[in-house]
Structure formats: C-alpha cells, structure tokens
Coordinates of C-alpha atoms and ligand atoms in Angstrom, one line a residue:
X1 CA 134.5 34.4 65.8
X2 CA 132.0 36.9 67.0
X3 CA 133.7 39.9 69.4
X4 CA 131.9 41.6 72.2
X5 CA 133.0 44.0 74.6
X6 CA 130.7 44.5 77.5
X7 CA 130.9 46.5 80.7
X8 CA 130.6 44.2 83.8
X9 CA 131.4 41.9 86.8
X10 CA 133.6 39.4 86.8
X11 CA 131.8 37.5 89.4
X12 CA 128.9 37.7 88.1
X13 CA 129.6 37.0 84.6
X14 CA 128.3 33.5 83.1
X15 CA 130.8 32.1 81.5
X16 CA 132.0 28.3 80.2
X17 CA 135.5 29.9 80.5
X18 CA 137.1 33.4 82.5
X19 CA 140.5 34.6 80.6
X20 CA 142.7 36.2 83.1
X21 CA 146.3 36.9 82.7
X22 CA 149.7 36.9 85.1
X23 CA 153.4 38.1 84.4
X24 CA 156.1 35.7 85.2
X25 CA 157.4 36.3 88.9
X26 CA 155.0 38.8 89.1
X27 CA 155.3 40.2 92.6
X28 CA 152.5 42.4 91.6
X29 CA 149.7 40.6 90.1
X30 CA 147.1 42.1 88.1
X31 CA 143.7 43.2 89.5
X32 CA 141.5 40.4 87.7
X33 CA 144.1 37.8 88.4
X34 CA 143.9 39.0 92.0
X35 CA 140.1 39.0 92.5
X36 CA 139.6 35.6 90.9
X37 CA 142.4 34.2 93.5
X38 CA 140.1 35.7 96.2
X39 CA 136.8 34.2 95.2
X40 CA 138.1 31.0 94.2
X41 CA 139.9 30.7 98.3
X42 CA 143.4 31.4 97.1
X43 CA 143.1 28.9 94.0
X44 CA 145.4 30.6 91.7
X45 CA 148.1 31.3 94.4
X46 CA 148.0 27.8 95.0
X47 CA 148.4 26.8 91.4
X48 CA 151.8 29.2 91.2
X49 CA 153.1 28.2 94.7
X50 CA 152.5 24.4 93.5
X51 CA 154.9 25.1 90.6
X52 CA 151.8 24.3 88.3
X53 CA 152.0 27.7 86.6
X54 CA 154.7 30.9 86.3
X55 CA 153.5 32.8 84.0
X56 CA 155.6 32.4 80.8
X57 CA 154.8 33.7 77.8
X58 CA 152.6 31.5 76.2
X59 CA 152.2 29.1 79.4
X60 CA 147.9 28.8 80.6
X61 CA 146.7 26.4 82.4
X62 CA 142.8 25.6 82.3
X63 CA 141.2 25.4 86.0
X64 CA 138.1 24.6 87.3
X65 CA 136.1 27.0 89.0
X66 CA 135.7 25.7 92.9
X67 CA 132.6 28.4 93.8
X68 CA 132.5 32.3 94.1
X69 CA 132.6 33.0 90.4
X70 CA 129.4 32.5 88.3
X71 CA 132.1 31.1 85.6
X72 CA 132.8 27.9 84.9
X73 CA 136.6 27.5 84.3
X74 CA 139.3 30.2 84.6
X75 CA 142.4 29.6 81.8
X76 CA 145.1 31.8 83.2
X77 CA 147.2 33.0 80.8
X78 CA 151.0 33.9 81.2
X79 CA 152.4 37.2 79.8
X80 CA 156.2 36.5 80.6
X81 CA 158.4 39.0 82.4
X82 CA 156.2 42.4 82.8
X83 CA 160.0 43.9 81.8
X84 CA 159.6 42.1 78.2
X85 CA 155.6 43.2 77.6
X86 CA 154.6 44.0 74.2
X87 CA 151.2 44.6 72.7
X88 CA 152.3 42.0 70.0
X89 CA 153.3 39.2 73.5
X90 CA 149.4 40.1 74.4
X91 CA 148.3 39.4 71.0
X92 CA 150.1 36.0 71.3
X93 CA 149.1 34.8 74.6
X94 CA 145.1 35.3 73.6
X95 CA 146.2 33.8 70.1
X96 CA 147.5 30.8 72.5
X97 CA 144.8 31.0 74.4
X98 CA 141.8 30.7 72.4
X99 CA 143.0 28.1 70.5
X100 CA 143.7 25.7 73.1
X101 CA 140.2 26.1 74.1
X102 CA 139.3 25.4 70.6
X103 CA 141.2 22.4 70.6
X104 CA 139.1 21.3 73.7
X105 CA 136.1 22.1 72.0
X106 CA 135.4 25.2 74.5
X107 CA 133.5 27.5 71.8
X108 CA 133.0 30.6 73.7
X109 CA 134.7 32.5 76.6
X110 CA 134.9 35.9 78.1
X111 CA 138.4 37.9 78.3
X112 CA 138.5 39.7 81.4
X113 CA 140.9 43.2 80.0
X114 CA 143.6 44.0 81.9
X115 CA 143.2 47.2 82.7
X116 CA 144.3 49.9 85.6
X117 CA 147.7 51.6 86.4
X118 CA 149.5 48.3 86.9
X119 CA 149.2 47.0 83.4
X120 CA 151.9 48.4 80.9
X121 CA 149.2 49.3 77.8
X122 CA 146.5 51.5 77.4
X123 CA 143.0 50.8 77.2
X124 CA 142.2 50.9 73.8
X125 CA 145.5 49.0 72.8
X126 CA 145.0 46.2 74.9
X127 CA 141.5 45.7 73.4
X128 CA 142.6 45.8 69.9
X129 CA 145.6 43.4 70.5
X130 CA 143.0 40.9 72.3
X131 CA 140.6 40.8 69.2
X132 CA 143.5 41.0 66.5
X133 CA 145.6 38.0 68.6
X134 CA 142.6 36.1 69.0
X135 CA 141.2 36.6 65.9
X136 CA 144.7 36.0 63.7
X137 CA 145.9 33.1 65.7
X138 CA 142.2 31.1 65.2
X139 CA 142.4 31.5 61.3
X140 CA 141.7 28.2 59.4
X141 CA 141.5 27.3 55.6
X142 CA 138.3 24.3 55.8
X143 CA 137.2 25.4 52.3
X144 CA 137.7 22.7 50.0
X145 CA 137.6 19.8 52.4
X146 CA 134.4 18.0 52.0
X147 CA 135.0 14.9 54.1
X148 CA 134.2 14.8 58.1
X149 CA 133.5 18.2 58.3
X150 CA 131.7 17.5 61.6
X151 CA 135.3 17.4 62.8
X152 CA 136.5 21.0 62.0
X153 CA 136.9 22.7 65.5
X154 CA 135.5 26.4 65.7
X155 CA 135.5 28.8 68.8
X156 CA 132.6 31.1 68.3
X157 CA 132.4 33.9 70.5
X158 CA 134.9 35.8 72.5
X159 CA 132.8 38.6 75.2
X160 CA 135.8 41.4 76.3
X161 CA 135.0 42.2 79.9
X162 CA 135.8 45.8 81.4
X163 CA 135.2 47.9 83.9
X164 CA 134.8 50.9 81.8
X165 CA 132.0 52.2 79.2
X166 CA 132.6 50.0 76.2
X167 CA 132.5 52.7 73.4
X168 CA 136.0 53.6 73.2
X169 CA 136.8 50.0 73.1
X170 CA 134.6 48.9 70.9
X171 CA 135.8 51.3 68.4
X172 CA 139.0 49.6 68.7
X173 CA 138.0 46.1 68.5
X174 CA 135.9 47.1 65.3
X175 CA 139.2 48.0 63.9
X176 CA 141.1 45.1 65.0
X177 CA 138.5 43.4 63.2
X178 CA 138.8 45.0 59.9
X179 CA 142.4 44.1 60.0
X180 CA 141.7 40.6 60.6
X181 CA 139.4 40.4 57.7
X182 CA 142.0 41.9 55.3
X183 CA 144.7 39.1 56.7
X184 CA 142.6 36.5 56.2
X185 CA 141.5 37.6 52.8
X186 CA 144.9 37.9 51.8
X187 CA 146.0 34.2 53.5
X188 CA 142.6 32.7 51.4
X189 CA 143.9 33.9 47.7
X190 CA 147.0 32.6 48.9
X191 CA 145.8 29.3 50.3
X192 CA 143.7 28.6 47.2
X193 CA 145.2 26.0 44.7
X194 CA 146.5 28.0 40.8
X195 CA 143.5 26.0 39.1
X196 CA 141.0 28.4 41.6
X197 CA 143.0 31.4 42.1
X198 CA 143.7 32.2 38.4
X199 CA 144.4 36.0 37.5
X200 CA 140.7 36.0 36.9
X201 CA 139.5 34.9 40.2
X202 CA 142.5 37.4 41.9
X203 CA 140.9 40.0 39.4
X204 CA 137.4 39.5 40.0
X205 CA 138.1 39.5 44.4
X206 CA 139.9 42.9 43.7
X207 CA 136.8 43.8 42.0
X208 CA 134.3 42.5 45.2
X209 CA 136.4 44.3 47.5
X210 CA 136.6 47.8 45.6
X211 CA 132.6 47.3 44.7
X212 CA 132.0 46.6 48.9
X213 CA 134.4 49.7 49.9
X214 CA 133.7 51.7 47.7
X215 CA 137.3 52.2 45.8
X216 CA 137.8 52.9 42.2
X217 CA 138.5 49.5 40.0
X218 CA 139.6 49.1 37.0
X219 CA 141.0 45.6 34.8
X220 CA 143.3 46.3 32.1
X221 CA 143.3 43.2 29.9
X222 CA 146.3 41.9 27.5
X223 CA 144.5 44.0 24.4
X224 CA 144.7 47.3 26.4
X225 CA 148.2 46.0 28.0
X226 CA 149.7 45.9 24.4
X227 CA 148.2 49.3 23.5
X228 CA 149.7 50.6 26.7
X229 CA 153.5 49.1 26.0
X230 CA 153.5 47.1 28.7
X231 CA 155.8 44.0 26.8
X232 CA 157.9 42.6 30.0
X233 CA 154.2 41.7 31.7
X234 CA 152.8 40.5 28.5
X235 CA 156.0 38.6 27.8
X236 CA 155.6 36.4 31.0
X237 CA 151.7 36.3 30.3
X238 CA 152.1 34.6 26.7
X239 CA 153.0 31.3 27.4
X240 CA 149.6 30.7 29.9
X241 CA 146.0 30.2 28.4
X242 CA 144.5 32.2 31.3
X243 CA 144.2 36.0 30.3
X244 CA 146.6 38.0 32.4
X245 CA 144.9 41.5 34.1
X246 CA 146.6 44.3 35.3
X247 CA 144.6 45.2 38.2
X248 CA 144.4 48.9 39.6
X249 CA 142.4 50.0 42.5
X250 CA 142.3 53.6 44.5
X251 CA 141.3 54.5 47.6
X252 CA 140.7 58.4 47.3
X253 CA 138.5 59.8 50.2
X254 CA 136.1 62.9 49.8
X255 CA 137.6 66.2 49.0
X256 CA 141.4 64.2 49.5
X257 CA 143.7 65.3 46.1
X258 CA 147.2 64.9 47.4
X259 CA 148.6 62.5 45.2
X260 CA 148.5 58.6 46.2
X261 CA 150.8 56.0 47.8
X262 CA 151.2 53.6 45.5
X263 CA 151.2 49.2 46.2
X264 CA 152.5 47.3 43.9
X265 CA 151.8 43.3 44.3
X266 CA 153.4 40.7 42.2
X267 CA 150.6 38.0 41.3
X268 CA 151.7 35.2 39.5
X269 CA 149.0 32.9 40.4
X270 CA 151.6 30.1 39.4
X271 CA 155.1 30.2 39.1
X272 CA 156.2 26.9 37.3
X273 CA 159.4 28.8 35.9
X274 CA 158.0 29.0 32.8
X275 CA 160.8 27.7 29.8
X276 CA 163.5 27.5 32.5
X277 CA 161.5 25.4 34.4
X278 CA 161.5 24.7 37.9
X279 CA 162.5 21.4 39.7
X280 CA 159.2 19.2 40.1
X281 CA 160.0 18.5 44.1
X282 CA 157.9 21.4 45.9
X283 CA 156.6 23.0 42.8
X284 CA 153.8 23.4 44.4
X285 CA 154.0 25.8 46.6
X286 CA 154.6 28.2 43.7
X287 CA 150.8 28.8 43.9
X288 CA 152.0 31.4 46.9
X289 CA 153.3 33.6 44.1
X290 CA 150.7 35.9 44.3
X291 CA 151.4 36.8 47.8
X292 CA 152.1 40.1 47.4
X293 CA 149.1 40.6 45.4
X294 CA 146.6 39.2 47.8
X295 CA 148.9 41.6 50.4
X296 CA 148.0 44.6 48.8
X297 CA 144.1 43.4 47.9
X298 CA 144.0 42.7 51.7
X299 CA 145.4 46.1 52.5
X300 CA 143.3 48.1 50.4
X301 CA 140.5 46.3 52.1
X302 CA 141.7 47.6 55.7
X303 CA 142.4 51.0 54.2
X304 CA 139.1 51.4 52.6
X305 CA 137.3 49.9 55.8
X306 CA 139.4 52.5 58.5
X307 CA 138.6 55.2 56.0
X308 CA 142.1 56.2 56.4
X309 CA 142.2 59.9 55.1
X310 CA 145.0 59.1 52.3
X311 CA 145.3 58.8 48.5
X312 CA 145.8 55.0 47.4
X313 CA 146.4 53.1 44.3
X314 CA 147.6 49.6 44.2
X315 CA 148.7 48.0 41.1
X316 CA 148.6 44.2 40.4
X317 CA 150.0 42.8 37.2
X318 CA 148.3 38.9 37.7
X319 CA 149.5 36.2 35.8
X320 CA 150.4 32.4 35.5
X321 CA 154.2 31.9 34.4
X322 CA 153.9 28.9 32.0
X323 CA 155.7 27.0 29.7
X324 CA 154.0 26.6 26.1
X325 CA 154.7 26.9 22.6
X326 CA 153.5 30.5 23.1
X327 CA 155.9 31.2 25.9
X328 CA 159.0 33.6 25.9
X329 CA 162.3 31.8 26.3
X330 CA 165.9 32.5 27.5
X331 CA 167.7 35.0 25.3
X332 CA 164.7 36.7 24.0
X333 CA 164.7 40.5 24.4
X334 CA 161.5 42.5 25.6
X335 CA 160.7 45.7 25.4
X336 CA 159.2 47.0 28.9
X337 CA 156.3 50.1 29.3
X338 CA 159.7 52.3 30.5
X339 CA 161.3 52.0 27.0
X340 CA 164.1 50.3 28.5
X341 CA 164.9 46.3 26.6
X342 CA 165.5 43.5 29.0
X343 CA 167.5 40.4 27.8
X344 CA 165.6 37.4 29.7
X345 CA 168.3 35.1 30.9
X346 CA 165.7 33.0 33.0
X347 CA 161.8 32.9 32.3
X348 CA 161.8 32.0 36.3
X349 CA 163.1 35.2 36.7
X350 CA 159.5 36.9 36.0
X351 CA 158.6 38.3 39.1
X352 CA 160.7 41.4 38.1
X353 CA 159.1 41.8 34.4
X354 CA 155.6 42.1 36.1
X355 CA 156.7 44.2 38.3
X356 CA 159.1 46.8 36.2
X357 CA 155.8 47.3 34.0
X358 CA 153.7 47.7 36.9
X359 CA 156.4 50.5 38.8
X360 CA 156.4 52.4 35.4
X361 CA 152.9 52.5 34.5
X362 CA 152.7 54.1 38.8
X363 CA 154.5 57.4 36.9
X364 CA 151.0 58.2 35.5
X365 CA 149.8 58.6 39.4
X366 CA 153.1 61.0 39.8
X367 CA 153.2 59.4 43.4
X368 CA 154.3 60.3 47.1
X369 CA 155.7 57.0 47.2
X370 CA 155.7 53.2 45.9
X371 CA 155.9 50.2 47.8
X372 CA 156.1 46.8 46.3
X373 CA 155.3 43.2 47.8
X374 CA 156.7 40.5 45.6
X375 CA 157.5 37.1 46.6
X376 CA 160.7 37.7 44.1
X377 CA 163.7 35.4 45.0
X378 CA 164.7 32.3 46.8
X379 CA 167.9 33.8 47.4
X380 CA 166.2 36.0 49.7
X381 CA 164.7 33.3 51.7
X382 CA 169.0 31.6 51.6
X383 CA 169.9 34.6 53.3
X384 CA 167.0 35.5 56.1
X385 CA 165.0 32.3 56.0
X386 CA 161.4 31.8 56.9
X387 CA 159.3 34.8 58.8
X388 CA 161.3 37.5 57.7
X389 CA 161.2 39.6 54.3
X390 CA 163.8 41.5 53.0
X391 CA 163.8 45.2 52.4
X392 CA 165.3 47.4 50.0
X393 CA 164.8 51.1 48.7
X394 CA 166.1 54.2 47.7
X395 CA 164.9 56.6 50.8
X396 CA 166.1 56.2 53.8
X397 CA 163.2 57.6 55.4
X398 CA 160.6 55.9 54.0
X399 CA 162.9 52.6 54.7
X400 CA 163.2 53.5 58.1
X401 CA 159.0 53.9 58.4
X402 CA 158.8 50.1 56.6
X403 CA 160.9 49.1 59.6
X404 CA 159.1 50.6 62.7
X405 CA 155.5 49.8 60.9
X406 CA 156.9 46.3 61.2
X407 CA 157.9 46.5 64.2
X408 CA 154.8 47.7 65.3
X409 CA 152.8 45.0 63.6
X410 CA 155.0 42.5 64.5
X411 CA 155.9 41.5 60.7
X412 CA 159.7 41.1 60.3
X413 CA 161.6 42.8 57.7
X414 CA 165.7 43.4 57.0
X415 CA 167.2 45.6 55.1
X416 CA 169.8 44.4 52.1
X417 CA 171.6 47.3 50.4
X418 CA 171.1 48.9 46.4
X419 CA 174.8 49.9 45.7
X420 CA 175.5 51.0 42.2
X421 CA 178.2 48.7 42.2
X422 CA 176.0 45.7 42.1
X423 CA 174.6 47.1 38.7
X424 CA 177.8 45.3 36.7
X425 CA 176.0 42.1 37.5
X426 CA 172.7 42.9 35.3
X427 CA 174.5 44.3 32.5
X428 CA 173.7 42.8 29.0
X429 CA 175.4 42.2 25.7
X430 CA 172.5 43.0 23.5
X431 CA 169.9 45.0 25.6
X432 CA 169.7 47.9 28.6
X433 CA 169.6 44.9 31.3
X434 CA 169.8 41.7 31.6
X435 CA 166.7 40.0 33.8
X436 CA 169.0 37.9 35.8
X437 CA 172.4 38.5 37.8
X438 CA 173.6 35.5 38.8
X439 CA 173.7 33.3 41.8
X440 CA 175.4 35.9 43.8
X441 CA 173.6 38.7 45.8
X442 CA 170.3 37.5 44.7
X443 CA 168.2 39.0 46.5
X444 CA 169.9 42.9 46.0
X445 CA 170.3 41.9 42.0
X446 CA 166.5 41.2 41.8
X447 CA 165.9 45.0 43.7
X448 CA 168.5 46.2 41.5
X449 CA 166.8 45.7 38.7
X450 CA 163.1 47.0 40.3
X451 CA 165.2 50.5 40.6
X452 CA 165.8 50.4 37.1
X453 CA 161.8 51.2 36.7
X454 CA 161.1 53.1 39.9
X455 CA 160.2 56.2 38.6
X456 CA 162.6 59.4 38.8
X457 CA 162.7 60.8 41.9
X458 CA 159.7 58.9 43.5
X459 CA 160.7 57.4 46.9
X460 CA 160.3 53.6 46.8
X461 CA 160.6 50.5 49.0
X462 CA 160.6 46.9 47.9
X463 CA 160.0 44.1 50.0
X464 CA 160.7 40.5 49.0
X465 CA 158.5 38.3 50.8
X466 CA 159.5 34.8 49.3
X467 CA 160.3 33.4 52.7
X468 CA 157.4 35.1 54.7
X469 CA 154.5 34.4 52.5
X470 CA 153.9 30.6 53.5
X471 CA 155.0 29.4 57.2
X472 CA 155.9 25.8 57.6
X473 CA 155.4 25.7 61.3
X474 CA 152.6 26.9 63.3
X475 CA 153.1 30.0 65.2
X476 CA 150.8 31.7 67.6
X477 CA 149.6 34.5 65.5
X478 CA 150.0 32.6 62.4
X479 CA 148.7 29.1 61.3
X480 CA 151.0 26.9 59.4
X481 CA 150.3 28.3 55.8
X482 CA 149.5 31.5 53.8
X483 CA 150.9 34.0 57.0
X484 CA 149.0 37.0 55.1
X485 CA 152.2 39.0 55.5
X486 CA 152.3 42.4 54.4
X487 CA 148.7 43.3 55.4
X488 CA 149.3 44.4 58.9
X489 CA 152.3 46.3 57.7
X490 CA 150.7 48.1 55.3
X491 CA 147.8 49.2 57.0
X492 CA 150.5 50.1 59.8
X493 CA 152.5 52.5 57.8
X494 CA 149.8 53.9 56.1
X495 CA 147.9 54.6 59.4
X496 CA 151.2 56.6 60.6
X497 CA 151.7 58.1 57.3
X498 CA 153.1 61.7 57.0
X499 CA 154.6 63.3 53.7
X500 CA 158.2 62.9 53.2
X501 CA 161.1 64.8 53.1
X502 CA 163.0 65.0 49.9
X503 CA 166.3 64.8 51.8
X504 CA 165.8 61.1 52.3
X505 CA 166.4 60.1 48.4
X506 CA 169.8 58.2 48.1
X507 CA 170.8 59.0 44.5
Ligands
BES1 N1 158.8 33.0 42.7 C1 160.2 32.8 42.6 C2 160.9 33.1 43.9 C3 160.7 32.2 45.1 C4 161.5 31.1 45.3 C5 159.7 32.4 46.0 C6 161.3 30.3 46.4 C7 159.4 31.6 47.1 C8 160.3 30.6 47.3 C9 160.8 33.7 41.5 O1 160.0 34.0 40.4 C10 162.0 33.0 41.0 O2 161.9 31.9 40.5 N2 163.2 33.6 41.2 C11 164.4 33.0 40.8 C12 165.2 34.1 40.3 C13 166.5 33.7 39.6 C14 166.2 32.9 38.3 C15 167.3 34.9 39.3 C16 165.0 32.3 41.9 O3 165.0 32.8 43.1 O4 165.6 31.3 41.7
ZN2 ZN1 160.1 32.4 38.9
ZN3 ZN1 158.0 33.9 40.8

C-alpha cells in the first residue's frame, strides 16, 4: 500500500472513499465527523439517531455520499468509548477499516486525521498509528499461490488528509512504515514452508538486510562452530543435511562505542523433534520455529532503518531439528561453548541447546543486555494460550521495560518467575544439567536452564513466543498466520532505551 499525507480540504478532496471517525455516545463529535454531517444535510446524525451506527470499536458503516463533498463514499469508523482511547484502538479501527474496503474491492481511500483539542492523541501519533494499523492489518502471504491470482484483493493507496503542513507527519508515517516492513519481513520467513526457509535462505535474508542497511554480517558455519566449541548447537544440527549457520549481525552507528544490546532468536527452520519425535497431527506448523529468528532479523531491519543511535548485535543459531542416523539421541551428553555438559533427555527439547550456545558466545560482546525470542515450549502456550508470550529474566528493570514496550506496541507478554528452587528439576545424574525438567513448570524449567548460559552479571530477558508466533484467528492488526511478534516490541524498547541500573540484577 502506498501512504500519502497531504495538506487539504475535505470537501474538496476526490476521493472513491472519505475515512472519518466517531467515539461511541460521543456527545462531542469530532471536527471531520462534524463537517461531513453538515455537507452531507445531517447524513451522519441520521445514520446514529437511526440506530444504524454507535461508534463501537471496530463498528464502520460504508455511506454514500448524497452531494457537498467531492468524495464519493464516507466509511465512518467507530473508536469506542473516548474514556477507553488508545493509540493501538486507532490502529485497529483503520486496520478494520481498510480491509473491509479491500474486501469490497475499494483500492484507494483518503483518511481524514483526527486532529484538534478534542481528540485524545497528538498529531504525530495519530499519524503513525493510521499507517502502522492500516498497513499491519492489510498484510497478506499470496506468494506461492499460482492459481486465480486475478482473485487476490489488494487496497493500493491510503492519502492522510490534515489540516496542518505535512512534514512532521510524514516523518512519522515514514517510520510507521519501516516498522511495517520489518513485521512483514519477519511474518514472510515465518510463513514460508521448511523446504524454502532452510537456515540458508534465513542466512542469506539476514545477509540482504545487513547488505541494504548497512549493518555488519557475518555466517559462522558448522566448521568454524566446532572450532569455536559451540557442541549443544552443533549437536541439534547433526542429524539435518542442511548446513546449520550461526548468524550475527550489528547495528553500530557512527562514532557509537557503548557496548551493544544483544537479540538472540531461536531458528529452527523445522522442529520435527528430532529422535524424540513429534506426533504427526500438526507437525506442521513446526516450520514457525524460527519465529524468534525472523523477530530479531525484522528488528534489526527497523533499527538499522530509524537509525536508532544504539549498539546492536543479534545472534541467530539456524537450524533444522531432524531425525537421522547422524542425529544426537536421548541420553547423550554434549558439551556446550560455556563449558558446562548437558544430558539431552529429549532431542525436542533443542530450542534451549541453540540458544545456551548462542547466549554464551554474546559474552564476547560483554553486553548492556540480552534479550532472547524463542518459540521454546508448549507448556508455555498450556499456561497463557494464543497472543500472549511469556516473560522471564533476571533484572527487574529491564523486565519491567519488556512489559511497558509491550504495552506500548500492543504485543502481550507475562511474566513467569526464575526461582532457584526450580533448579532441582534440571539436575542430572551424569552431567552439569539435564536438557529437560519435566512436565511440570515447563515453561520456567526451559528459562531455567537459558540462565544457566546468560552470562555473569549481564542483565537478560527471555521471551517464549510458542503461542504468539502463529495466530489461528484473524485479528485486526494481525492476519490469521505468522503475527510477526516481537518486531514491534523490539523496536519499542530499543527506541526508549536508557542504560540500566545495576540494582536491578536479582541474584
Ligand atoms: N518448538 C517446540 C515448542 C513449541 C511447541 C512451540 C508448541 C510452539 C508450539 C520446542 O522445541 C519443544 O518441542 N519443546 C518441548 C520441550 C519439552 C521436551 C521439555 C515441548 O514443549 O514439548
Ligand atoms: Zn522441539
Ligand atoms: Zn523447537
């Protein structure tokens, strides 16, 4: 979809369709909503008094225009209560909004901004929530279909209309823009079937993004892995005939040496459970196992593209978890990069090898702070279901950031706790840890162990996206599919970022 905003009249404007928006029981209506209803003869009061429309959330109604607007159509949009407003309900309604016009094969329409004293959001916001909602909530995955394409639906071109110089705004729509590009990126890889998105292809996007923006990449492959110690990725790598890579990329602005944040991604490309293998009844969504990776490719994207001014390195260990001849089995013991032997109880429990590799080898960055992304446990999805991700960490602060970044992004997360005491359940006859704790606390065990690797003293947060990496039902901002979680997060915190305290570090 191509975005516009544009300084003008909306009476004057051509347009097949006028946006305009109305809180529920909104004794005060907004300015746009108001002018339209006085062109139009009182059309829009009619429409509310008639019962036709009350300005839900998510309620619009599609009108056609009477006279006294160059426009076509007006689709008036409901906010819900004005009490309830929330740059995120915006983002929804014009989500909503746009794709009922889609659906009706209206391709273009112009937006007028709410704007003015009597609309709860600033200027800039409300542009950038318009473009992000609209944007987000059109995404579609046509790719590989190559039958009656003529029927794919597209809405082309979305013109913001405001009273004011468009600069300001424009600024903000270009960044709503770059977000939307690193979401959809990140929904693609996820979206594309194991046999396309192999740790190559994952590798080799990494590299087209780094090359575009302007980051530092670099591969490591398995010979350079083994060199390096890393024996808990390689052990999940052996059983697959794709080469693994251990992807690292850094975002490192001009004349910017503080050290870097550090994302981690897990990117299995397919997680068939390897030796303890998986049930065959929706084995196939384990191609979403590289959610977190495509999360953090996503995000470095955004990061690279706001030319945020911050040190960042993201880390992807990419693999397929297969079963083979090759493969590592139940009761082996590995040796990870940390030093530290693992006892593999379940080769389904790989996730956490990747990843333990992958938060050692961030020592060598001596960061500010690690974050991982890892679509790690179905026990996590048991306990919070779909849409939400779990978080865990050792620093309060940086825990409490994750939160409110979600928050503002509207991305859900919930924090499980790390107690010690949980620690008995990893414990090991023959090695330093066991990879596997049990059908209890399943989610926590699988941090558990992450903390085992974090390293010393580095604040750390871990979210476990199993059950917010794929959505089974359609919701405004986010198609049924890949969601692309993590991305808007991300960028969120990062864009908010100050140094930490070293108070906040829970033992
Ligand atoms: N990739 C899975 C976790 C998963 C499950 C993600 C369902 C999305 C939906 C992970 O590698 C896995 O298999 N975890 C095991 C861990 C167990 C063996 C300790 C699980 O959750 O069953
Ligand atoms: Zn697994
Ligand atoms: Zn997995």
């Amino acid at each position: 979809m191509e975005l516009k905003v544009t300084k003008g009249d909306l009476h004057t404007v051509d347009a097949k369709v006028l946006i305009v928006f109305h809180f529920e029981g909104g004794e005060t209506w907004l300015r746009a909503t108001e002018e339209v209803n006085k062109a139009t003869g009182g059309m829009v009061a009619r429409v509310i008094a008639a019962g036709d429309f009350r300005g839900e959330h998510l309620e619009h109604i599609l009108l056609y225009v009477p006279g006294g607007l160059a426009a076509e159509r007006i689709l008036l949009s409901g906010l819900g209560k004005q009490q309830e407003f929330s740059p995120h309900r915006l983002r929804e309604a014009v989500a909503q909004a746009l794709k009922t016009l889609r659906e009706r094969r209206l391709a273009s329409a112009v937006l007028v901004l709410p704007e003015g004293e009597e609309f709860p959001c600033a200027a800039g916001d409300t542009a950038e929530a318009c473009a992000l909602g609209g944007l987000l909530g059109l995404y579609q995955f046509t790719e590989l279909r190559t039958k009656e394409r003529e029927k794919i639906k597209e809405f082309s071109s979305l013109v913001l209309l405001t009273r004011q110089e468009p600069g300001e705004l424009a600024a903000r729509v270009a960044q709503a823009e770059a977000i939307a590009r690193g979401v959809d990126l990140a929904r693609d890889l996820v979206t594309l079937p194991g046999n396309v998105a192999t740790p190559r292809l994952l590798a080799e996007r990494a590299r087209e993004v780094a090359l575009q923006a302007g980051l530092r990449y670099r591969a490591i492959d398995p010979g350079e892995a083994k060199e390096l110690g890393m024996g808990a990725f390689l052990a999940v790598a052996r059983g697959s005939d794709e080469p693994a890579v251990f992807v690292e990329m850094e975002h490192r602005p001009e004349g910017q040496d503080s050290t870097p944040i550090v994302l981690v991604g897990k990117g299995i490309t397919f997680d068939s459970g390897g030796i303890s293998i998986k049930p065959a009844e929706n084995m196939e969504a384990m191609k979403d196992d590289m959610a977190g990776a495509a999360a953090v490719i996503g995000a470095m994207q955004v990061v690279a593209a706001l030319r945020l001014p911050l040190a960042v390195v993201a880390l992807i260990p990419c693999t397929e978890n297969l079963p083979s001849g090759k493969a590592y089995k139940p009761g082996d013991v590995i040796r990870s990069l940390s030093g530290q032997t693992i006892e593999v109880i379940s080769t389904d429990a790989e996730g956490r090898l990747v990843l333990a590799d992958a938060l050692s080898y961030a020592a060598r960055f001596t960061p500010q702070a690690i974050i991982d992304l890892a679509t790690l446990t179905g026990a996590c999805v048991v306990a919070l279901g779909n849409g939400v991700s779990g978080l865990m960490g050792n620093h309060d602060d940086l825990m409490a950031r994750v939160q409110a970044a979600a928050e503002k992004s509207g991305e859900k997360v919930w924090p499980f706790p790390l107690w010690d005491t949980y620690f008995e359940l990893l414990k090991s006859d023959v090695a330093d840890l066991k990879n596997v704790g049990g059908r209890k606390a399943g989610a926590i065990t699988g941090g558990l162990f992450l903390k085992q690797f974090v390293p010393q003293g580095v604040p750390w947060a871990h979210l476990d996206i199993a059950g917010s990496a794929w959505e089974e039902k359609d919701r405004p901002l986010v198609p049924k599919g890949a969601s692309g979680v993590g991305v808007q997060l991300l960028t969120r915190l990062l864009q908010d970022w100050k140094p930490l305290g070293a108070d906040g570090l829970q033992r």
